[in-house]
Coordinates of C-alpha atoms in Angstrom, one line a residue:
M1 CA -23.0 -48.4 -11.1
A2 CA -20.1 -48.9 -9.0
E3 CA -17.7 -45.9 -10.8
A4 CA -20.6 -44.1 -10.2
V5 CA -19.9 -45.3 -6.1
A6 CA -16.3 -45.2 -6.1
T7 CA -16.3 -41.4 -7.4
K8 CA -19.0 -40.4 -4.6
K9 CA -17.6 -41.7 -1.3
P10 CA -13.7 -39.9 -1.6
G11 CA -16.2 -36.6 -3.1
W12 CA -17.9 -36.7 1.0
R13 CA -14.3 -38.2 2.2
I14 CA -13.1 -34.8 0.9
L15 CA -16.4 -32.5 1.5
L16 CA -15.5 -33.7 5.1
R17 CA -11.8 -33.7 5.5
A18 CA -11.9 -30.7 4.0
L19 CA -14.5 -28.6 6.5
R20 CA -12.2 -30.7 9.6
N21 CA -9.5 -27.7 8.9
R22 CA -8.8 -25.1 10.4
K23 CA -8.1 -23.0 7.1
T24 CA -11.2 -24.2 5.9
G25 CA -12.9 -22.4 9.4
F26 CA -11.1 -19.0 9.5
M27 CA -12.2 -18.7 5.7
A28 CA -15.6 -19.1 6.4
L29 CA -15.0 -16.6 8.9
F30 CA -12.3 -14.5 6.7
G31 CA -15.7 -14.9 4.3
F32 CA -18.2 -13.1 6.4
A33 CA -15.4 -10.4 8.1
S34 CA -15.2 -9.7 4.5
G35 CA -19.4 -9.6 2.8
L36 CA -20.7 -7.7 6.4
P37 CA -18.8 -3.9 5.2
F38 CA -20.0 -4.6 1.6
A39 CA -23.5 -4.8 2.9
L40 CA -23.5 -2.5 5.2
F41 CA -21.9 0.8 3.1
L42 CA -23.4 0.0 0.1
G43 CA -26.6 -0.2 0.9
T44 CA -28.4 -1.3 5.1
L45 CA -26.2 2.6 5.2
Y46 CA -28.1 4.0 2.6
A47 CA -31.3 3.1 5.5
W48 CA -30.7 5.2 7.7
L49 CA -29.5 8.1 5.8
T50 CA -33.2 8.5 4.2
E51 CA -34.3 7.5 8.1
A52 CA -31.6 11.1 9.1
E53 CA -33.1 12.7 5.8
V54 CA -30.6 13.1 3.8
D55 CA -31.4 14.1 0.2
L56 CA -31.7 11.6 -2.5
E57 CA -28.7 13.2 -3.7
T58 CA -25.8 13.5 -0.9
M59 CA -27.4 9.9 -1.3
G60 CA -26.3 9.6 -5.2
V61 CA -22.0 10.7 -4.0
F62 CA -21.8 8.4 -1.7
S63 CA -22.3 5.3 -4.0
L64 CA -20.2 6.3 -5.2
I65 CA -18.0 5.1 -2.6
G66 CA -19.1 1.4 -4.5
L67 CA -15.4 2.4 -6.5
A68 CA -13.7 1.1 -4.0
Y69 CA -14.8 -2.4 -5.1
S70 CA -14.2 -2.1 -8.7
F71 CA -11.4 -0.7 -8.8
Q72 CA -9.6 -2.3 -6.0
F73 CA -7.1 -3.6 -8.3
L74 CA -5.3 -0.7 -8.9
W75 CA -3.2 -1.5 -5.3
S76 CA -3.0 -4.3 -5.6
P77 CA 0.1 -4.7 -6.8
L78 CA 0.9 -2.5 -3.5
L79 CA -0.4 -5.2 -1.1
N80 CA 1.4 -8.2 -3.1
R81 CA 4.9 -6.3 -2.2
F82 CA 5.7 -4.4 0.9
D83 CA 5.1 -4.9 3.4
I84 CA 3.8 -3.4 7.3
P85 CA 6.4 -2.9 9.7
V86 CA 5.2 -3.3 13.3
M87 CA 2.7 -6.4 12.0
R88 CA 5.0 -7.7 8.9
R89 CA 6.3 -11.0 10.9
L90 CA 2.3 -11.6 11.0
G91 CA 2.6 -13.2 7.6
K92 CA 2.6 -11.8 4.3
R93 CA -1.7 -11.7 3.5
K94 CA -2.6 -11.4 7.6
Q95 CA -0.4 -8.2 8.2
W96 CA -3.2 -7.1 5.2
I97 CA -6.6 -8.2 6.7
V98 CA -5.6 -8.1 10.6
L99 CA -5.0 -4.6 10.1
A100 CA -7.8 -3.9 7.3
Q101 CA -10.6 -6.1 10.0
V102 CA -9.4 -3.3 13.1
V103 CA -9.6 -0.8 10.8
L104 CA -13.2 -1.4 9.3
G105 CA -14.5 -2.3 13.7
I106 CA -12.8 1.1 14.0
I107 CA -14.4 2.6 11.5
L108 CA -17.7 0.9 12.7
V109 CA -17.8 2.0 16.5
S110 CA -16.8 6.2 14.8
L111 CA -20.0 6.0 12.7
S112 CA -21.8 5.0 15.5
A113 CA -20.8 7.7 17.4
L114 CA -21.9 11.0 14.1
D115 CA -24.9 12.0 13.7
P116 CA -25.0 11.7 9.4
K117 CA -27.3 14.5 9.0
T118 CA -24.5 17.1 11.3
S119 CA -22.2 15.2 10.4
L120 CA -21.9 14.3 7.3
G121 CA -18.1 15.4 6.2
W122 CA -17.1 13.8 8.9
F123 CA -20.1 10.8 8.2
S124 CA -18.7 10.9 4.6
L125 CA -15.0 10.9 4.8
L126 CA -15.5 7.3 6.9
A127 CA -17.3 5.8 4.4
G128 CA -15.6 6.4 2.0
I129 CA -12.2 5.0 4.2
G130 CA -14.2 2.4 5.5
A131 CA -14.8 1.3 1.7
F132 CA -11.2 1.4 0.9
A133 CA -10.4 0.2 3.4
S134 CA -13.1 -3.3 2.6
A135 CA -11.7 -3.6 -0.3
T136 CA -9.1 -4.1 0.6
Q137 CA -9.5 -6.7 3.5
D138 CA -10.8 -8.0 -0.1
I139 CA -7.9 -8.2 -2.5
V140 CA -6.1 -10.3 -0.1
I141 CA -8.0 -12.4 1.2
N142 CA -9.1 -14.0 -1.6
A143 CA -4.7 -13.5 -2.3
W144 CA -5.1 -16.0 1.7
R145 CA -7.4 -18.5 -0.2
I146 CA -5.7 -18.6 -2.6
D147 CA -1.8 -18.9 -1.0
V148 CA -3.1 -21.2 2.4
A149 CA -4.6 -23.8 0.6
D150 CA -3.7 -27.8 -0.7
D151 CA -4.7 -31.3 -1.2
E152 CA -6.3 -31.4 1.9
A153 CA -8.5 -27.7 1.7
T154 CA -8.8 -27.0 -1.6
I155 CA -9.3 -24.2 -3.4
D156 CA -12.6 -25.4 -4.3
I157 CA -13.4 -26.6 -0.8
L158 CA -12.2 -23.0 1.0
S159 CA -13.9 -21.3 -2.7
T160 CA -17.6 -22.2 -1.6
V161 CA -17.0 -22.6 2.4
Y162 CA -15.5 -17.9 1.2
Q163 CA -19.1 -17.7 -0.6
M164 CA -21.4 -19.4 2.5
G165 CA -19.8 -16.4 4.8
F166 CA -19.9 -14.0 3.0
R167 CA -23.6 -15.0 1.4
L168 CA -24.4 -14.8 5.8
S169 CA -22.7 -11.5 6.4
S170 CA -25.0 -10.0 3.7
L171 CA -27.9 -11.3 5.6
V172 CA -26.6 -10.4 8.3
G173 CA -25.4 -6.4 8.1
G174 CA -28.4 -6.1 5.6
A175 CA -32.0 -7.5 6.1
L176 CA -30.8 -8.7 10.5
G177 CA -29.4 -4.7 10.9
L178 CA -32.9 -3.3 9.5
I179 CA -34.3 -5.4 11.8
V180 CA -31.7 -4.5 14.4
A181 CA -31.9 -0.5 14.2
A182 CA -35.4 -0.4 14.6
R183 CA -35.6 -1.6 17.3
I184 CA -32.6 0.2 19.1
G185 CA -31.2 2.2 16.6
W186 CA -28.9 2.7 14.2
P187 CA -25.8 4.2 16.4
Q188 CA -26.1 1.0 18.2
T189 CA -26.3 -1.2 15.0
Y190 CA -22.9 0.2 13.9
M191 CA -21.4 0.3 17.2
M192 CA -22.4 -4.0 17.5
M193 CA -21.1 -4.9 13.7
G194 CA -17.9 -2.5 14.7
A195 CA -17.1 -4.6 18.1
I196 CA -18.4 -8.1 14.9
L197 CA -15.5 -6.9 13.2
L198 CA -13.1 -5.6 16.1
A199 CA -13.0 -9.8 17.0
I200 CA -12.6 -11.4 13.6
G201 CA -8.8 -9.6 13.2
I202 CA -8.8 -10.5 17.4
V203 CA -9.2 -14.0 15.9
G204 CA -7.2 -13.7 13.0
L205 CA -4.4 -13.3 14.6
F206 CA -4.4 -17.1 14.6
A207 CA -5.3 -18.1 11.1
P208 CA -2.1 -20.2 8.9
D209 CA 0.0 -17.9 6.7
A210 CA 1.3 -20.1 4.0
E211 CA 4.0 -17.2 3.3
A212 CA 4.8 -15.8 6.5
K213 CA 8.2 -16.9 6.3
R214 CA 8.5 -14.6 2.8
A215 CA 6.9 -11.8 4.3
L216 CA 9.9 -12.0 6.8
G217 CA 13.4 -11.2 4.4
A218 CA 13.2 -13.4 1.2
S219 CA 13.0 -10.0 -1.2
A220 CA 16.9 -9.4 -0.9
E221 CA 16.5 -12.7 -2.5
E222 CA 13.7 -12.9 -5.0
L223 CA 15.6 -8.9 -6.4
A224 CA 18.6 -11.1 -7.0
E225 CA 16.7 -13.5 -9.2
L226 CA 15.8 -10.8 -12.1
R227 CA 19.9 -10.5 -12.5
Q228 CA 20.8 -14.5 -12.7
P229 CA 21.4 -15.2 -16.9
G230 CA 17.9 -16.2 -18.5
Q231 CA 17.0 -13.5 -17.2
L232 CA 16.3 -9.7 -18.7
R233 CA 17.9 -6.8 -18.9
P234 CA 17.3 -4.6 -16.6
N235 CA 17.3 -1.5 -19.8
V236 CA 14.3 -3.8 -21.3
R237 CA 12.3 -4.9 -18.1
N238 CA 12.2 -1.1 -16.9
W239 CA 10.6 0.5 -19.7
G240 CA 8.0 -2.4 -19.8
L241 CA 7.5 -0.8 -16.2
L242 CA 7.6 2.8 -17.2
A243 CA 4.5 1.7 -20.3
V244 CA 2.4 -0.1 -17.1
G245 CA 3.7 2.8 -14.8
L246 CA 2.1 5.2 -17.1
L247 CA -0.8 3.4 -17.8
W248 CA -2.0 1.7 -14.2
A249 CA -0.9 6.1 -13.0
W250 CA -3.2 7.4 -15.3
A251 CA -6.4 4.8 -14.4
L252 CA -5.5 5.8 -10.8
G253 CA -5.8 10.1 -11.5
V254 CA -8.5 9.5 -13.8
V255 CA -10.7 7.3 -10.8
I256 CA -8.6 9.8 -7.8
V257 CA -9.8 12.7 -9.7
F258 CA -13.2 11.9 -9.7
M259 CA -14.3 11.5 -6.2
V260 CA -12.6 15.0 -5.8
R261 CA -14.7 16.7 -8.0
S262 CA -17.7 14.4 -6.8
M263 CA -17.5 14.9 -3.2
T264 CA -16.5 18.2 -3.3
A265 CA -17.9 20.3 -6.4
E266 CA -21.2 22.2 -6.4
P267 CA -24.4 19.7 -6.7
D268 CA -24.8 21.0 -10.3
A269 CA -20.9 20.4 -11.6
R270 CA -21.0 16.6 -9.8
P271 CA -19.7 14.3 -12.5
D272 CA -23.0 11.7 -13.7
P273 CA -21.1 8.5 -12.0
T274 CA -23.1 6.2 -15.0
V275 CA -21.4 8.4 -18.2
F276 CA -18.2 7.8 -15.8
T277 CA -18.2 4.2 -15.1
A278 CA -19.7 4.6 -19.5
T279 CA -17.3 6.6 -20.5
Y280 CA -14.6 5.7 -18.4
G281 CA -15.0 2.0 -17.5
P282 CA -13.7 1.0 -20.5
L283 CA -10.8 3.5 -21.3
I284 CA -9.9 2.3 -17.6
V285 CA -9.6 -1.8 -18.8
I286 CA -7.7 -1.2 -21.8
A287 CA -4.9 1.2 -19.5
T288 CA -5.0 -1.5 -16.7
I289 CA -4.8 -5.4 -18.4
V290 CA -5.6 -5.2 -22.2
L291 CA -2.3 -2.7 -23.1
P292 CA -0.3 -4.4 -20.2
A293 CA -1.4 -7.8 -21.2
L294 CA 0.2 -6.5 -25.1
I295 CA 3.2 -5.0 -23.3
A296 CA 3.5 -8.3 -21.0
G297 CA 3.4 -11.1 -23.2
W298 CA 6.3 -8.8 -25.7
L299 CA 8.1 -9.5 -22.7
A300 CA 7.6 -13.3 -21.7
K301 CA 8.1 -13.4 -25.6
L302 CA 11.2 -12.2 -25.7
Q303 CA 12.5 -13.9 -22.8
R304 CA 11.7 -17.4 -24.3
D305 CA 13.5 -16.4 -27.5
G306 CA 16.7 -15.3 -25.0
R307 CA 16.7 -11.6 -26.7
H308 CA 17.8 -9.4 -24.3
V309 CA 18.4 -11.7 -21.3
V310 CA 21.3 -11.5 -19.3
T311 CA 24.2 -13.5 -19.9
A312 CA 26.5 -15.1 -17.6
E313 CA 29.4 -13.3 -18.6
E314 CA 27.4 -10.8 -17.6
A315 CA 25.4 -11.9 -14.5
G316 CA 27.7 -10.3 -12.1
S317 CA 28.3 -6.8 -12.9
L318 CA 25.2 -5.4 -14.2
R319 CA 23.3 -2.8 -12.1
S320 CA 20.3 -2.3 -11.6
S321 CA 17.7 0.5 -9.2
A322 CA 15.7 -1.5 -6.4
M323 CA 13.5 -0.3 -7.0
A324 CA 12.7 -0.2 -10.2
D325 CA 13.2 -3.6 -9.1
H326 CA 10.8 -3.5 -6.7
L327 CA 8.5 -2.4 -9.0
Y328 CA 9.3 -4.8 -12.2
R329 CA 7.7 -7.5 -9.9
A330 CA 4.8 -5.6 -7.9
L331 CA 3.6 -4.5 -11.5
V332 CA 4.9 -6.4 -13.8
L333 CA 6.0 -9.7 -13.2
P334 CA 2.3 -10.9 -12.2
L335 CA 1.6 -10.0 -16.1
T336 CA 4.2 -11.4 -17.2
E337 CA 4.1 -14.9 -15.3
F338 CA 0.2 -15.0 -16.5
V339 CA 0.2 -14.2 -19.6
G340 CA 3.9 -16.2 -19.9
R341 CA 2.6 -19.1 -18.1
I342 CA -1.3 -18.9 -20.6
G343 CA -0.4 -18.1 -23.6
W344 CA -2.8 -17.3 -26.6
A345 CA -5.8 -19.4 -24.4
L346 CA -6.0 -15.7 -22.3
V347 CA -8.3 -14.4 -25.1
L348 CA -11.0 -17.4 -24.2
I349 CA -9.9 -17.1 -20.2
L350 CA -10.7 -13.1 -20.6
A351 CA -14.0 -14.4 -22.9
L352 CA -15.3 -16.4 -20.2
V353 CA -14.3 -14.3 -17.5
L354 CA -16.5 -11.6 -19.0
T355 CA -19.1 -13.8 -19.6
Y356 CA -19.9 -16.0 -17.1
R357 CA -22.1 -13.8 -14.5
I358 CA -23.0 -12.0 -16.9
T359 CA -26.5 -13.3 -16.7
D360 CA -27.9 -12.4 -13.2
S361 CA -25.6 -9.5 -12.7
I362 CA -26.6 -7.9 -15.8
W363 CA -30.4 -7.4 -15.0
G364 CA -29.2 -6.9 -10.7
T365 CA -30.0 -3.6 -11.1
F366 CA -34.4 -3.4 -12.4
A367 CA -34.6 -6.3 -9.6
Y368 CA -36.4 -4.7 -7.8
P369 CA -38.0 -2.6 -10.5
F370 CA -39.1 -5.8 -11.7
Y371 CA -40.6 -6.7 -8.4
L372 CA -42.8 -4.4 -7.0
G373 CA -43.6 -1.8 -9.8
E374 CA -44.5 -5.3 -13.8
L375 CA -45.4 -7.9 -10.7
G376 CA -46.9 -5.4 -8.2
Y377 CA -45.5 -7.2 -4.9
T378 CA -45.2 -5.3 -1.7
N379 CA -42.1 -4.3 0.2
D380 CA -42.6 -7.4 2.8
E381 CA -42.9 -10.2 0.5
V382 CA -40.0 -9.1 -2.1
A383 CA -37.7 -8.9 1.4
V384 CA -39.0 -12.3 2.4
A385 CA -39.1 -13.5 -1.1
S386 CA -35.2 -12.2 -1.8
K387 CA -34.4 -11.6 1.3
F388 CA -34.3 -15.3 3.5
F389 CA -35.9 -17.4 0.8
G390 CA -33.3 -15.9 -1.2
I391 CA -29.9 -15.6 1.2
G392 CA -31.2 -19.2 2.9
A393 CA -31.3 -21.2 -1.4
M394 CA -28.0 -19.4 -1.7
V395 CA -26.1 -20.5 0.5
L396 CA -28.0 -23.7 0.0
G397 CA -26.6 -24.3 -3.4
L398 CA -23.3 -22.7 -2.3
A399 CA -22.3 -26.3 -0.2
F400 CA -24.7 -28.4 -3.7
G401 CA -21.9 -26.7 -6.1
G402 CA -18.9 -27.4 -3.2
W403 CA -19.9 -30.9 -2.8
L404 CA -20.3 -31.0 -7.0
L405 CA -17.1 -29.7 -7.7
T406 CA -15.4 -33.3 -5.6
V407 CA -17.6 -35.4 -7.3
L408 CA -17.9 -34.2 -11.0
G409 CA -15.3 -31.9 -10.9
R410 CA -14.1 -27.7 -10.7
M411 CA -15.2 -27.7 -15.3
A412 CA -18.1 -29.9 -15.1
T413 CA -19.8 -27.9 -12.2
L414 CA -19.6 -24.4 -14.1
T415 CA -20.1 -25.4 -17.0
L416 CA -23.3 -27.0 -15.9
G417 CA -23.7 -23.6 -13.0
A418 CA -23.7 -21.2 -16.2
A419 CA -26.2 -24.0 -18.2
L420 CA -28.2 -24.0 -14.7
A421 CA -28.0 -19.8 -14.6
A422 CA -28.4 -19.1 -17.7
A423 CA -31.7 -21.3 -17.9
T424 CA -32.9 -20.0 -14.6
N425 CA -33.4 -16.5 -16.4
L426 CA -36.9 -18.3 -18.4
L427 CA -38.5 -18.9 -14.8
Y428 CA -38.6 -14.6 -14.9
A429 CA -39.8 -15.0 -18.7
D430 CA -43.1 -17.0 -17.3
L431 CA -43.2 -13.8 -14.0
A432 CA -42.9 -11.8 -16.6
A433 CA -46.0 -13.1 -18.4
G434 CA -47.8 -14.2 -16.1
G435 CA -46.4 -17.0 -14.5
A436 CA -48.6 -19.7 -15.3
V437 CA -45.8 -22.4 -15.0
M438 CA -44.2 -21.2 -11.4
S439 CA -47.8 -21.6 -10.3
T440 CA -48.0 -25.2 -11.8
V441 CA -45.0 -25.5 -10.0
S442 CA -45.8 -24.0 -6.8
N443 CA -48.7 -25.9 -6.7
A444 CA -47.4 -29.9 -7.8
I445 CA -44.6 -29.2 -5.3
G446 CA -46.5 -28.5 -2.7
F447 CA -44.8 -25.4 -1.5
T448 CA -48.4 -23.4 -2.3
W449 CA -50.1 -24.9 -0.2
A450 CA -47.7 -24.7 2.6
I451 CA -47.0 -20.4 2.5
E452 CA -50.6 -20.7 2.4
N453 CA -51.3 -22.2 5.4
L454 CA -48.1 -20.1 7.1
G455 CA -50.9 -16.7 6.8
G456 CA -48.6 -15.9 3.0
T457 CA -50.2 -16.4 -0.4
E458 CA -50.4 -18.3 -4.3
K459 CA -48.6 -15.0 -5.7
L460 CA -45.9 -15.0 -3.3
A461 CA -45.2 -18.5 -3.1
R462 CA -44.7 -18.6 -7.2
L463 CA -42.5 -15.4 -6.2
M464 CA -40.8 -17.5 -4.0
V465 CA -39.8 -20.7 -6.1
T466 CA -39.2 -18.3 -8.7
I467 CA -36.2 -16.5 -6.2
G468 CA -35.7 -19.6 -5.1
A469 CA -34.3 -21.7 -8.6
E470 CA -32.1 -18.3 -9.7
N471 CA -30.6 -18.4 -6.6
F472 CA -29.5 -22.0 -6.2
S473 CA -28.3 -22.1 -9.4
T474 CA -26.6 -19.0 -9.1
G475 CA -25.2 -20.6 -6.0
I476 CA -23.5 -23.5 -7.8
A477 CA -22.0 -21.4 -11.1
G478 CA -20.4 -19.0 -7.9
A479 CA -19.1 -22.3 -6.1
A480 CA -17.4 -22.8 -9.3
Y481 CA -16.6 -19.4 -10.8
I482 CA -14.5 -18.7 -7.8
A483 CA -13.3 -22.4 -8.1
W484 CA -11.8 -21.6 -11.5
L485 CA -10.8 -18.4 -10.7
S486 CA -8.9 -19.6 -8.1
S487 CA -7.2 -22.2 -10.3
I488 CA -6.3 -20.0 -12.9
V489 CA -4.5 -17.9 -10.9
A490 CA 0.0 -18.5 -9.2
K491 CA 0.4 -18.4 -5.9
G492 CA 3.1 -15.9 -5.6
H493 CA 1.2 -13.4 -7.7
S494 CA -2.6 -14.3 -6.1
A495 CA -3.5 -10.7 -5.2
V496 CA -2.7 -8.8 -8.6
Q497 CA -3.7 -11.5 -11.1
Y498 CA -7.2 -12.8 -9.6
A499 CA -8.3 -8.7 -8.5
L500 CA -7.3 -8.2 -11.8
L501 CA -9.5 -11.0 -13.2
S502 CA -12.5 -10.4 -10.5
S503 CA -13.0 -6.6 -11.7
L504 CA -14.1 -7.9 -15.4
T505 CA -16.4 -10.1 -14.0
L506 CA -18.9 -7.4 -13.9
L507 CA -18.2 -5.3 -16.2
V508 CA -19.9 -6.2 -19.4
G509 CA -23.3 -6.0 -16.9
T510 CA -22.2 -2.5 -15.4
L511 CA -21.4 -1.1 -19.3
G512 CA -25.0 -3.0 -20.5
R513 CA -26.9 -2.1 -18.0
G514 CA -28.6 1.2 -20.2
A515 CA -28.3 -0.6 -23.4
L516 CA -30.5 -3.3 -20.9
G517 CA -33.0 -0.1 -19.2
Q518 CA -33.7 0.9 -22.5
M519 CA -34.6 -2.8 -24.0
I520 CA -37.1 -3.5 -21.4
E521 CA -38.5 0.2 -21.9
E522 CA -39.5 -0.3 -25.6
Q523 CA -40.0 -4.1 -26.1
G524 CA -40.6 -5.2 -21.9
Y525 CA -39.5 -7.3 -19.4
Y526 CA -40.5 -10.9 -21.6
N527 CA -38.3 -10.3 -24.0
M528 CA -35.3 -8.9 -22.1
F529 CA -35.0 -11.5 -19.2
L530 CA -35.4 -14.5 -23.7
F531 CA -32.2 -11.7 -25.0
V532 CA -30.5 -12.0 -21.5
T533 CA -30.3 -16.3 -21.5
L534 CA -28.8 -16.1 -25.1
I535 CA -25.9 -14.4 -23.7
G536 CA -26.1 -16.6 -21.0
L537 CA -25.4 -19.9 -23.8
V538 CA -22.6 -18.2 -24.8
A539 CA -20.6 -18.1 -21.5
V540 CA -21.6 -22.4 -21.6
V541 CA -20.4 -22.1 -24.9
L542 CA -16.9 -21.0 -23.6
C543 CA -17.0 -23.2 -20.7
V544 CA -17.1 -26.0 -23.3
F545 CA -14.3 -24.5 -24.8
E546 CA -12.4 -24.2 -21.6
W547 CA -12.5 -27.7 -21.7
I548 CA -11.6 -28.4 -23.5
R549 CA -8.1 -26.8 -23.4
E550 CA -7.4 -28.0 -19.5
R551 CA -8.7 -31.6 -20.5
R552 CA -6.0 -31.2 -23.4
Y553 CA -3.0 -29.1 -22.1
G554 CA -3.1 -29.6 -18.4
R555 CA -0.8 -28.3 -16.4
A556 CA 0.4 -26.5 -19.4
A557 CA -2.7 -25.0 -19.8
G558 CA -2.2 -22.8 -16.7
V559 CA -3.9 -24.6 -15.0
V560 CA -2.0 -24.0 -10.4
A561 CA -4.7 -26.1 -9.1
P562 CA -5.7 -29.4 -10.3
D563 CA -9.1 -30.0 -11.6
R564 CA -10.8 -32.5 -8.6
A565 CA -9.5 -32.6 -5.2
I566 CA -7.1 -34.3 -4.7
V567 CA -6.5 -37.3 -1.3
P568 CA -4.2 -38.2 0.3
A569 CA -2.3 -41.4 0.8
E570 CA -4.2 -42.6 4.3

């Protein structure tokens, strides 16, 4: 009992100390700025287009701007290595964060001055640029969080606060945006949202940046490191760069061609986004992650074995192209560092990344058809349960997950979150079977009585309890997952490494939705939820394996941040 108390007190002390840190405050602000444009471009915008009587086919083309978020890792190397001439003094990460927020603010204000029905060309162009700027902001904010984390503002707490800000902004940009637009109009609503992002961009000027000095002139020293004894010879590096560069160039070209064809071709000749994702999605991942990882592993092995490396005699005489060295550091070195540090454990890590969030991502597309079609709820009931109550439960789960991280540790919370996220699918299976169990639970805790006294029904209470339990569990899992993902990347290469790993998170869910939809048609929602629960158990098993690996090898396992937050000496 004494041990439990001793563990609990440091957890609260760590949490309170981190919340007083100015980095935590800016992290909440940046999380809000990250989630707001995502909600405005990929959700609320369609309500505006619907009200403006834009046809569904055109709205389908608008949905393609979401590819900017799916393939953001393709330009992450540029953000990791290059500075903005006028703004570089702000710091390595902050210069891009502030620029993206100002651009987003200007775009939202500009959209407010356009009529989407009469100026659809300009409207779609600005929305596309806005999605690109928003995805760029996400890359750099994630890197900033990893770079500035320390023993007080730990990566666990910063990751949790980031997600809380993100979720709150999705409520502001989504449900609240709809309410405000109904009263003052869409142009005024988007102008207000744009002003909020511009204000955040100004406040962001005062945020700390751990890489400020490095952004001002360390590149020459970094390039010189490549020519030191023990580093790979320039010709070997250049062959690796050429191979990885061609693979990434092909992937980027495929995405650009698809976007151009979708925006410019006649309606009958436009490519199908679902077919594109299912066909080219895996190929793009193979070209940008799998094959480059193999190449990086080969380069890391050559250097580790001392083959094709610079000798002490050659160090002063070898010459290489500065441009090639810059590109190598931007594109190949982050992969080489990660694969060289992680080793064969990369297989386990990639498997965990691919499966951890699958339980809530793979069936999310079918949530509204399930609520509205299968269960017969109204739009208002679903909005109350999923948007307001659900987001509140999510934020509460994130807060509880952040506390668990300081008490139980990262891997224990990660495993618990995976188990809870998988188990909550059984609650939806009960709803699909009539909801007898969830009704009993709602009645037993007095929730049904409370909702009925507020004007709701027993049926609504049952849905709210189910969504609340799932979102609370998802919040715990999300807090632990982002903290773990942030902990396994290196600070110097965080933009590229984190963008690559996070892009894989929803890949299996995206590619598997077609098959899941067919399963629902043939077997119904009940069997689908049981199936998704079993899939979630795979992530639980992988969490246990990763937990064992980290405990056995410690820092040699590639964990950059400690599993438990460290209490500074007083």
